[in-house]
mmCIF file of C-alpha atoms and ligand atoms in Angstrom:
data_model
loop_
_atom_site.group_PDB
_atom_site.id
_atom_site.type_symbol
_atom_site.label_atom_id
_atom_site.label_comp_id
_atom_site.label_asym_id
_atom_site.label_seq_id
_atom_site.Cartn_x
_atom_site.Cartn_y
_atom_site.Cartn_z
ATOM 1 C CA MET V 924 68.699 77.388 88.394
ATOM 2 C CA SER V 925 68.918 77.168 84.337
ATOM 3 C CA SER V 926 71.668 79.114 82.418
ATOM 4 C CA ALA V 927 69.009 80.803 80.464
ATOM 5 C CA ALA V 928 67.702 82.571 83.815
ATOM 6 C CA PHE V 929 71.238 83.758 84.346
ATOM 7 C CA SER V 930 71.650 87.595 84.088
ATOM 8 C CA ALA V 931 74.783 89.836 84.825
ATOM 9 C CA ARG V 932 74.939 93.443 85.408
ATOM 10 C CA ILE V 933 76.748 95.433 82.570
ATOM 11 C CA SER V 934 78.079 98.935 82.139
ATOM 12 C CA ALA V 935 79.041 100.446 78.952
ATOM 13 C CA THR V 936 79.052 103.474 76.921
ATOM 14 C CA VAL V 937 76.980 103.364 73.876
ATOM 15 C CA ASN V 938 76.949 106.185 71.452
ATOM 16 C CA GLY V 939 78.535 108.570 74.043
ATOM 17 C CA ASP V 940 75.960 107.390 77.019
ATOM 18 C CA ALA V 941 76.401 105.786 80.001
ATOM 19 C CA VAL V 942 74.414 102.603 80.093
ATOM 20 C CA GLN V 943 73.843 100.085 82.869
ATOM 21 C CA ALA V 944 71.545 97.051 82.445
ATOM 22 C CA ASP V 945 70.870 93.597 83.733
ATOM 23 C CA VAL V 946 71.278 91.355 80.624
ATOM 24 C CA ALA V 947 70.674 87.671 80.108
ATOM 25 C CA ALA V 948 73.828 85.516 79.600
ATOM 26 C CA ARG V 949 72.473 84.431 76.022
ATOM 27 C CA LEU V 950 71.185 87.831 74.683
ATOM 28 C CA SER V 951 73.088 89.026 71.837
ATOM 29 C CA LEU V 952 74.484 92.481 71.446
ATOM 30 C CA ALA V 953 72.500 93.305 68.645
ATOM 31 C CA ASP V 954 69.173 92.142 70.404
ATOM 32 C CA PHE V 955 70.127 94.078 73.273
ATOM 33 C CA LEU V 956 70.745 97.371 71.295
ATOM 34 C CA ARG V 957 67.441 96.856 69.458
ATOM 35 C CA THR V 958 65.302 95.791 71.926
ATOM 36 C CA ALA V 959 66.840 97.350 75.556
ATOM 37 C CA LEU V 960 67.980 100.510 73.812
ATOM 38 C CA GLY V 961 65.767 100.898 70.845
ATOM 39 C CA LEU V 962 68.708 101.259 68.687
ATOM 40 C CA THR V 963 67.040 99.656 65.579
ATOM 41 C CA GLY V 964 69.661 100.951 62.911
ATOM 42 C CA THR V 965 71.368 97.841 64.158
ATOM 43 C CA HIS V 966 69.666 95.413 61.579
ATOM 44 C CA LEU V 967 69.104 91.807 62.086
ATOM 45 C CA GLY V 968 69.616 89.697 58.501
ATOM 46 C CA CYS V 969 71.160 86.261 58.752
ATOM 47 C CA GLU V 970 71.805 86.325 62.811
ATOM 48 C CA HIS V 971 74.943 83.893 61.944
ATOM 49 C CA GLY V 972 77.623 86.106 61.282
ATOM 50 C CA VAL V 973 77.275 86.363 57.447
ATOM 51 C CA CYS V 974 75.716 89.463 56.119
ATOM 52 C CA GLY V 975 77.021 92.108 58.286
ATOM 53 C CA ALA V 976 73.771 93.923 58.825
ATOM 54 C CA CYS V 977 74.158 94.117 62.563
ATOM 55 C CA THR V 978 77.845 95.682 62.324
ATOM 56 C CA VAL V 979 78.589 97.912 65.182
ATOM 57 C CA LEU V 980 81.938 99.237 66.623
ATOM 58 C CA VAL V 981 83.073 97.955 69.805
ATOM 59 C CA ASP V 982 86.136 99.934 71.349
ATOM 60 C CA GLY V 983 86.675 101.072 67.866
ATOM 61 C CA GLN V 984 86.631 97.527 66.317
ATOM 62 C CA LEU V 985 84.089 96.309 63.891
ATOM 63 C CA VAL V 986 82.019 93.449 65.362
ATOM 64 C CA ARG V 987 78.939 91.244 64.329
ATOM 65 C CA GLY V 988 76.293 92.280 66.974
ATOM 66 C CA CYS V 989 74.493 89.081 66.514
ATOM 67 C CA LEU V 990 77.575 86.924 67.156
ATOM 68 C CA MET V 991 78.765 88.901 70.321
ATOM 69 C CA LEU V 992 76.992 88.614 73.654
ATOM 70 C CA ALA V 993 75.532 91.690 75.234
ATOM 71 C CA VAL V 994 77.531 90.560 78.344
ATOM 72 C CA GLN V 995 80.935 90.922 76.598
ATOM 73 C CA ILE V 996 80.375 94.603 76.126
ATOM 74 C CA ASP V 997 80.980 95.274 79.832
ATOM 75 C CA GLY V 998 83.286 98.326 80.355
ATOM 76 C CA CYS V 999 83.402 98.583 76.557
ATOM 77 C CA ARG V 1000 82.631 101.655 74.024
ATOM 78 C CA VAL V 1001 79.899 100.896 71.729
ATOM 79 C CA GLU V 1002 79.030 102.994 68.506
ATOM 80 C CA THR V 1003 76.179 102.165 66.203
ATOM 81 C CA ILE V 1004 74.707 103.997 63.321
ATOM 82 C CA GLU V 1005 72.660 106.337 65.561
ATOM 83 C CA GLY V 1006 75.809 107.688 67.188
ATOM 84 C CA ALA V 1007 77.200 108.801 63.773
ATOM 85 C CA HIS V 1008 77.811 112.301 63.690
ATOM 86 C CA ASP V 1009 76.525 114.722 61.144
ATOM 87 C CA SER V 1010 80.036 115.820 60.286
ATOM 88 C CA GLY V 1011 83.116 114.240 59.464
ATOM 89 C CA ARG V 1012 83.664 110.751 57.470
ATOM 90 C CA LEU V 1013 80.203 109.426 58.149
ATOM 91 C CA ALA V 1014 78.449 112.327 57.011
ATOM 92 C CA GLN V 1015 80.647 112.531 53.952
ATOM 93 C CA LEU V 1016 79.990 108.806 53.173
ATOM 94 C CA GLN V 1017 76.203 109.186 53.617
ATOM 95 C CA ALA V 1018 76.274 111.800 51.202
ATOM 96 C CA CYS V 1019 77.993 109.973 48.530
ATOM 97 C CA PHE V 1020 75.967 107.097 48.942
ATOM 98 C CA HIS V 1021 72.820 109.271 48.726
ATOM 99 C CA GLU V 1022 74.448 111.033 45.341
ATOM 100 C CA ARG V 1023 75.600 107.688 43.942
ATOM 101 C CA ASN V 1024 72.217 105.669 44.491
ATOM 102 C CA ALA V 1025 74.069 103.216 46.763
ATOM 103 C CA LEU V 1026 70.982 102.313 48.665
ATOM 104 C CA GLN V 1027 67.661 100.834 47.778
ATOM 105 C CA CYS V 1028 65.905 99.094 50.818
ATOM 106 C CA GLY V 1029 68.546 100.284 53.011
ATOM 107 C CA PHE V 1030 68.743 97.207 54.991
ATOM 108 C CA CYS V 1031 72.624 97.057 54.609
ATOM 109 C CA THR V 1032 73.209 100.656 54.844
ATOM 110 C CA PRO V 1033 73.907 100.914 58.364
ATOM 111 C CA GLY V 1034 76.587 98.427 58.250
ATOM 112 C CA MET V 1035 78.341 99.482 54.865
ATOM 113 C CA LEU V 1036 78.491 102.853 56.281
ATOM 114 C CA LEU V 1037 80.295 101.831 59.476
ATOM 115 C CA THR V 1038 82.639 99.413 57.760
ATOM 116 C CA ALA V 1039 83.562 101.770 54.939
ATOM 117 C CA ALA V 1040 84.226 104.591 57.549
ATOM 118 C CA ALA V 1041 86.255 102.467 59.641
ATOM 119 C CA LEU V 1042 88.221 101.448 55.982
ATOM 120 C CA LEU V 1043 88.776 105.158 55.294
ATOM 121 C CA GLU V 1044 89.809 105.634 58.792
ATOM 122 C CA GLN V 1045 92.668 103.075 58.237
ATOM 123 C CA GLN V 1046 93.060 103.408 54.360
ATOM 124 C CA PRO V 1047 92.227 107.063 53.062
ATOM 125 C CA ALA V 1048 92.958 106.246 49.561
ATOM 126 C CA PRO V 1049 91.675 102.534 49.077
ATOM 127 C CA THR V 1050 91.570 101.253 45.566
ATOM 128 C CA ARG V 1051 88.747 99.526 44.254
ATOM 129 C CA GLU V 1052 89.726 96.166 45.143
ATOM 130 C CA GLN V 1053 90.561 97.426 48.832
ATOM 131 C CA ILE V 1054 87.078 98.661 48.938
ATOM 132 C CA ARG V 1055 85.474 95.548 47.859
ATOM 133 C CA ASP V 1056 87.621 93.571 49.978
ATOM 134 C CA ALA V 1057 86.637 95.569 53.215
ATOM 135 C CA LEU V 1058 82.825 95.440 52.278
ATOM 136 C CA SER V 1059 83.030 91.786 51.462
ATOM 137 C CA GLY V 1060 81.531 90.929 54.562
ATOM 138 C CA ASN V 1061 78.592 93.096 54.108
ATOM 139 C CA LEU V 1062 75.986 91.573 51.956
ATOM 140 C CA CYS V 1063 73.521 93.833 49.665
ATOM 141 C CA ARG V 1064 70.716 91.991 47.944
ATOM 142 C CA CYS V 1065 69.688 95.000 46.194
ATOM 143 C CA THR V 1066 72.303 97.253 44.405
ATOM 144 C CA GLY V 1067 74.615 94.733 42.610
ATOM 145 C CA TYR V 1068 77.646 96.659 44.742
ATOM 146 C CA HIS V 1069 78.957 98.715 42.107
ATOM 147 C CA ALA V 1070 77.239 102.030 43.255
ATOM 148 C CA ILE V 1071 78.398 101.064 46.851
ATOM 149 C CA VAL V 1072 82.046 100.860 45.782
ATOM 150 C CA ASP V 1073 81.731 104.188 43.561
ATOM 151 C CA ALA V 1074 80.175 105.776 46.494
ATOM 152 C CA VAL V 1075 83.271 104.980 49.065
ATOM 153 C CA GLU V 1076 85.589 105.697 46.241
ATOM 154 C CA GLU V 1077 83.959 109.149 45.901
ATOM 155 C CA ALA V 1078 84.017 109.765 49.817
ATOM 156 C CA ALA V 1079 87.835 108.839 49.544
ATOM 157 C CA ARG V 1080 88.494 111.556 47.095
ATOM 158 C CA ARG V 1081 86.706 114.153 48.965
ATOM 159 C CA PRO V 1082 88.897 116.572 51.507
ATOM 160 C CA ARG V 1083 89.247 114.948 54.586
ATOM 161 C CA VAL V 1084 87.146 116.543 57.271
ATOM 162 C CA PRO V 1085 87.331 116.119 61.129
ATOM 163 C CA SER V 1086 85.562 113.195 61.956
ATOM 164 C CA GLY V 1087 83.449 112.536 64.938
ATOM 165 C CA PRO V 1088 83.488 109.113 66.947
ATOM 166 C CA GLY V 1089 80.728 107.464 64.482
HETATM 167 S S1 FES N 111 72.663 89.796 61.274
HETATM 168 FE FE1 FES N 111 74.677 89.515 62.125
HETATM 169 S S2 FES N 111 75.986 88.765 60.326
HETATM 170 FE FE2 FES N 111 73.781 88.777 59.772
HETATM 171 S S1 FES N 112 70.213 98.160 49.803
HETATM 172 FE FE1 FES N 112 68.810 96.809 49.937
HETATM 173 S S2 FES N 112 70.196 95.271 50.900
HETATM 174 FE FE2 FES N 112 71.597 96.779 50.333
#
């Protein structure tokens, strides 16, 4: 049997829902989320770990969905932009992105939001340099980044609200 035909049974929690699936050995996490679960907010740009469009959280850690295999999430908790709550930091960031015109085509936005939320979780009052550094692995071809940094800075200034898992 060729290795391409090999598949494995995985069990994981995705956005709070229990998921079980048979996945091919070489299927990426991003492809699994998009094709098997229909979670197309996980975008695919470079598919080589460079652009950050495929950013998701696995057990609370930011990962590149294109570089991780679906089989690796067995037993893990995965959060995508679709799991983002309507309250908490993510909602604040979304409002600030909207107000500061921090998106144009929106292709980079899910990854930017998840990365920015993780930053504010660890560093509630980051400097602009720290924001730029945290977002340096997320590429945006539209905005020139200034508005994105403005939006994250603005979200950090706002009173902290209870945050959901997203
Ligand atoms: S699609 Fe994964 S980093 Fe670009
Ligand atoms: S808004 Fe278009 S890539 Fe960032």
